[in-house]
Amino acid sequence: MRITCVGGGPAGLYFAVLAKLADPGHEVTVLERNPAGVTYGWGVVFWDDLLDDLFRHDPVSARRISDAAYRWDEYEVRAAGKPVTHLAGYGFSLGRHRLLSLLAERAVELGVDVRYSLSSSAEADISDADLVVACDGAGSRIRERDAAHFGAEVETGRNKYIWLGTPHVFRTFTFGFERTTAGWIWFHAYPFADGASTFIVECTPETWTGLGLDRLDGPAGADLLGRIFAGHLGGHPLVDQRAGGGWLNFRRVTNRRWDSGNVALMGDAAHTTHFAIGSGTKLAMQDAMALADAIAGGGDLAAALERYEHRRKAALAPLQKAARASSEWFERMPEYADLPAKRFSYALSNRRGEYPLWRYLLHVTTQRRVPRTALRWALSLRRWSRARRRPSLGGAFRGGAQHFGGPAHVGR
């Protein structure tokens, strides 16, 4: 089968890897509009469920991703005028550039033809493909060629946000809120390398215009935000990759159909989920797994694409509901700003409205050092145990719990 993936992001590259593993005879090509080694964005986050899936599908790339990932073991909430509080949880983060490099390297090893700087030639290159995978982003050009069939719907969120980076390395995933003369503004930050963190800033449109951010270019806007959040940055600057400023409104994309003839949508071309639940990369790569599984089942291509669509839509439904609730909470964030510290951070944690009463009691109890440390030990042991059960680990988790961010690290 001749397969062409339009878009060299995590979805396209990982699907190419899985297609080649399923049948080395497939002719698989990945077309990426950016030059090799060029990508926008900072770090991505994921959790154990994705690592479990990665090890089941391709232990080689899973091991490389796991070894390169930065591990964090709780959430920190900093709100101006309130004591710092903490939320239970852990995850992984990895630079987007590093992730793409690892996936491209694995794809080439398996014989995938990865081509860069091809934004203007995609039409000619996909004309003889048996299967075209459209993983070219939320504004997918491939999808727009048959827009009426796919039935894309786009809802635009109210808040303004911008993806920035900083050389300041946050200890763990951190939410920070500051009150300005124009209203509240906040950040979602997490480390992804030894010398870098992602720093997403969000605010209401009223605060955005009140601070004059609508009139500033990239460097000037980053400088102003750096002054607002100076107390969190340890003397380091904020960096905007886009010279003109990269402020956005979140676009929630859904599609009535995910396939048309020999074309299948994947990743942001098929669906988007708000960054507040941090699942975009995870869902894109799980799309790739589902499509590869459907194709490997053999038989009629149309039937395989139908199986893929139904499986992924069912899996996405609860996450899309959670993402909507999460984004709406941040749109109402000023309503919660005057709550006491523990209630404020719990409201942030429970923004999907799913937790039973005992979770609040646990949250309050674990704001003290000893219970908090005990909870982090328990979560780290569970993480370490889960890692040991993964297939074909080889040397991926050398050093046991200590290497894995287990008990030896939870008390820092």
CSV table of N, CA, C and O in Angstrom, one decimal, residues 294-339:
chain,number,residue,atom,x,y,z
A,294,ALA,N,-6.5,-0.4,12.7
A,294,ALA,CA,-7.6,-0.6,11.8
A,294,ALA,C,-7.1,-1.1,10.4
A,294,ALA,O,-7.6,-2.0,9.8
A,295,ILE,N,-6.0,-0.5,9.9
A,295,ILE,CA,-5.5,-0.9,8.6
A,295,ILE,C,-4.8,-2.2,8.7
A,295,ILE,O,-5.0,-3.0,7.8
A,296,ALA,N,-4.2,-2.6,9.8
A,296,ALA,CA,-3.5,-3.9,10.0
A,296,ALA,C,-4.6,-5.0,10.0
A,296,ALA,O,-4.2,-6.2,9.7
A,297,GLY,N,-5.8,-4.7,10.3
A,297,GLY,CA,-6.9,-5.7,10.3
A,297,GLY,C,-7.2,-6.2,8.9
A,297,GLY,O,-7.9,-7.2,8.7
A,298,GLY,N,-6.7,-5.5,7.8
A,298,GLY,CA,-6.9,-6.0,6.5
A,298,GLY,C,-8.3,-5.7,6.0
A,298,GLY,O,-9.1,-5.0,6.7
A,299,GLY,N,-8.6,-6.2,4.8
A,299,GLY,CA,-10.0,-6.0,4.3
A,299,GLY,C,-10.1,-4.7,3.6
A,299,GLY,O,-9.2,-4.0,3.2
A,300,ASP,N,-11.4,-4.3,3.4
A,300,ASP,CA,-11.7,-3.1,2.7
A,300,ASP,C,-11.2,-1.8,3.4
A,300,ASP,O,-11.4,-1.7,4.6
A,301,LEU,N,-10.6,-0.9,2.6
A,301,LEU,CA,-10.1,0.3,3.3
A,301,LEU,C,-11.2,1.2,3.9
A,301,LEU,O,-11.0,1.7,5.0
A,302,ALA,N,-12.3,1.3,3.2
A,302,ALA,CA,-13.4,2.1,3.7
A,302,ALA,C,-13.9,1.6,5.0
A,302,ALA,O,-14.2,2.3,5.9
A,303,ALA,N,-14.0,0.2,5.1
A,303,ALA,CA,-14.4,-0.4,6.4
A,303,ALA,C,-13.4,-0.1,7.5
A,303,ALA,O,-13.8,0.2,8.7
A,304,ALA,N,-12.1,-0.2,7.2
A,304,ALA,CA,-11.1,0.1,8.1
A,304,ALA,C,-11.1,1.5,8.6
A,304,ALA,O,-11.0,1.8,9.8
A,305,LEU,N,-11.4,2.5,7.7
A,305,LEU,CA,-11.5,3.9,8.2
A,305,LEU,C,-12.7,4.1,9.0
A,305,LEU,O,-12.7,5.0,9.9
A,306,GLU,N,-13.8,3.4,8.7
A,306,GLU,CA,-15.0,3.5,9.6
A,306,GLU,C,-14.7,3.0,11.0
A,306,GLU,O,-15.1,3.6,12.0
A,307,ARG,N,-14.0,1.9,11.1
A,307,ARG,CA,-13.6,1.3,12.4
A,307,ARG,C,-12.8,2.3,13.2
A,307,ARG,O,-13.0,2.5,14.4
A,308,TYR,N,-11.8,2.9,12.5
A,308,TYR,CA,-10.9,3.9,13.1
A,308,TYR,C,-11.7,5.1,13.7
A,308,TYR,O,-11.6,5.5,14.8
A,309,GLU,N,-12.6,5.6,12.8
A,309,GLU,CA,-13.4,6.8,13.3
A,309,GLU,C,-14.3,6.5,14.5
A,309,GLU,O,-14.3,7.2,15.4
A,310,HIS,N,-15.0,5.4,14.4
A,310,HIS,CA,-15.9,5.0,15.5
A,310,HIS,C,-15.1,4.8,16.8
A,310,HIS,O,-15.6,5.2,17.9
A,311,ARG,N,-14.0,4.1,16.7
A,311,ARG,CA,-13.2,3.8,17.9
A,311,ARG,C,-12.7,5.1,18.6
A,311,ARG,O,-12.8,5.3,19.8
A,312,ARG,N,-12.2,6.0,17.8
A,312,ARG,CA,-11.6,7.2,18.3
A,312,ARG,C,-12.7,8.2,18.8
A,312,ARG,O,-12.5,8.9,19.8
A,313,LYS,N,-13.8,8.3,18.1
A,313,LYS,CA,-14.8,9.2,18.6
A,313,LYS,C,-15.3,8.8,19.9
A,313,LYS,O,-15.6,9.6,20.8
A,314,ALA,N,-15.5,7.5,20.1
A,314,ALA,CA,-16.0,7.0,21.4
A,314,ALA,C,-14.9,7.3,22.5
A,314,ALA,O,-15.3,7.6,23.6
A,315,ALA,N,-13.7,7.1,22.2
A,315,ALA,CA,-12.6,7.3,23.2
A,315,ALA,C,-12.5,8.8,23.5
A,315,ALA,O,-12.2,9.2,24.7
A,316,LEU,N,-12.7,9.7,22.6
A,316,LEU,CA,-12.5,11.1,22.7
A,316,LEU,C,-13.7,11.8,23.5
A,316,LEU,O,-13.4,12.8,24.1
A,317,ALA,N,-14.9,11.2,23.4
A,317,ALA,CA,-16.0,11.9,24.0
A,317,ALA,C,-15.8,12.4,25.4
A,317,ALA,O,-16.1,13.6,25.7
A,318,PRO,N,-15.4,11.5,26.4
A,318,PRO,CA,-15.3,12.0,27.8
A,318,PRO,C,-14.2,13.1,27.9
A,318,PRO,O,-14.3,14.0,28.7
A,319,LEU,N,-13.1,13.0,27.1
A,319,LEU,CA,-12.0,13.9,27.2
A,319,LEU,C,-12.4,15.3,26.6
A,319,LEU,O,-12.1,16.3,27.2
A,320,GLN,N,-13.2,15.3,25.6
A,320,GLN,CA,-13.7,16.5,25.0
A,320,GLN,C,-14.6,17.2,26.0
A,320,GLN,O,-14.6,18.4,26.1
A,321,LYS,N,-15.4,16.4,26.7
A,321,LYS,CA,-16.3,17.0,27.7
A,321,LYS,C,-15.5,17.6,28.8
A,321,LYS,O,-15.8,18.8,29.3
A,322,ALA,N,-14.5,16.9,29.3
A,322,ALA,CA,-13.6,17.5,30.3
A,322,ALA,C,-12.9,18.7,29.9
A,322,ALA,O,-12.7,19.7,30.6
A,323,ALA,N,-12.4,18.7,28.6
A,323,ALA,CA,-11.7,19.9,28.1
A,323,ALA,C,-12.6,21.1,28.0
A,323,ALA,O,-12.1,22.2,28.3
A,324,ARG,N,-13.8,20.9,27.6
A,324,ARG,CA,-14.7,22.0,27.6
A,324,ARG,C,-15.0,22.6,29.0
A,324,ARG,O,-14.9,23.8,29.2
A,325,ALA,N,-15.2,21.7,29.9
A,325,ALA,CA,-15.4,22.2,31.3
A,325,ALA,C,-14.2,22.9,31.8
A,325,ALA,O,-14.3,23.9,32.5
A,326,SER,N,-13.0,22.4,31.5
A,326,SER,CA,-11.8,23.0,32.0
A,326,SER,C,-11.6,24.4,31.4
A,326,SER,O,-11.3,25.4,32.1
A,327,SER,N,-11.8,24.5,30.1
A,327,SER,CA,-11.6,25.8,29.4
A,327,SER,C,-12.7,26.8,29.9
A,327,SER,O,-12.3,28.0,30.1
A,328,GLU,N,-13.9,26.4,30.2
A,328,GLU,CA,-14.9,27.3,30.7
A,328,GLU,C,-14.6,27.8,32.1
A,328,GLU,O,-14.9,28.9,32.5
A,329,TRP,N,-14.0,26.9,32.9
A,329,TRP,CA,-13.5,27.3,34.3
A,329,TRP,C,-12.6,28.5,34.2
A,329,TRP,O,-12.7,29.5,34.9
A,330,PHE,N,-11.6,28.4,33.3
A,330,PHE,CA,-10.6,29.5,33.2
A,330,PHE,C,-11.2,30.7,32.6
A,330,PHE,O,-10.8,31.8,32.9
A,331,GLU,N,-12.3,30.6,31.8
A,331,GLU,CA,-13.0,31.8,31.4
A,331,GLU,C,-13.7,32.5,32.5
A,331,GLU,O,-13.9,33.7,32.5
A,332,ARG,N,-14.0,31.7,33.6
A,332,ARG,CA,-14.7,32.3,34.7
A,332,ARG,C,-13.7,32.5,35.9
A,332,ARG,O,-14.2,32.8,37.0
A,333,MET,N,-12.5,32.3,35.7
A,333,MET,CA,-11.5,32.3,36.8
A,333,MET,C,-11.6,33.4,37.7
A,333,MET,O,-11.6,33.3,39.0
A,334,PRO,N,-11.9,34.7,37.3
A,334,PRO,CA,-12.0,35.8,38.3
A,334,PRO,C,-13.1,35.6,39.3
A,334,PRO,O,-13.0,36.2,40.4
A,335,GLU,N,-14.1,34.8,39.0
A,335,GLU,CA,-15.1,34.5,40.0
A,335,GLU,C,-14.6,33.7,41.2
A,335,GLU,O,-15.2,33.8,42.3
A,336,TYR,N,-13.5,33.0,41.0
A,336,TYR,CA,-13.0,32.2,42.1
A,336,TYR,C,-11.8,32.8,42.8
A,336,TYR,O,-11.3,32.3,43.8
A,337,ALA,N,-11.4,34.0,42.3
A,337,ALA,CA,-10.1,34.6,42.8
A,337,ALA,C,-10.1,34.9,44.3
A,337,ALA,O,-9.0,34.9,44.9
A,338,ASP,N,-11.2,35.2,44.9
A,338,ASP,CA,-11.2,35.6,46.3
A,338,ASP,C,-11.4,34.5,47.2
A,338,ASP,O,-11.5,34.7,48.5
A,339,LEU,N,-11.4,33.2,46.7
A,339,LEU,CA,-11.5,32.1,47.6
A,339,LEU,C,-10.3,31.9,48.4
A,339,LEU,O,-9.2,32.3,48.0
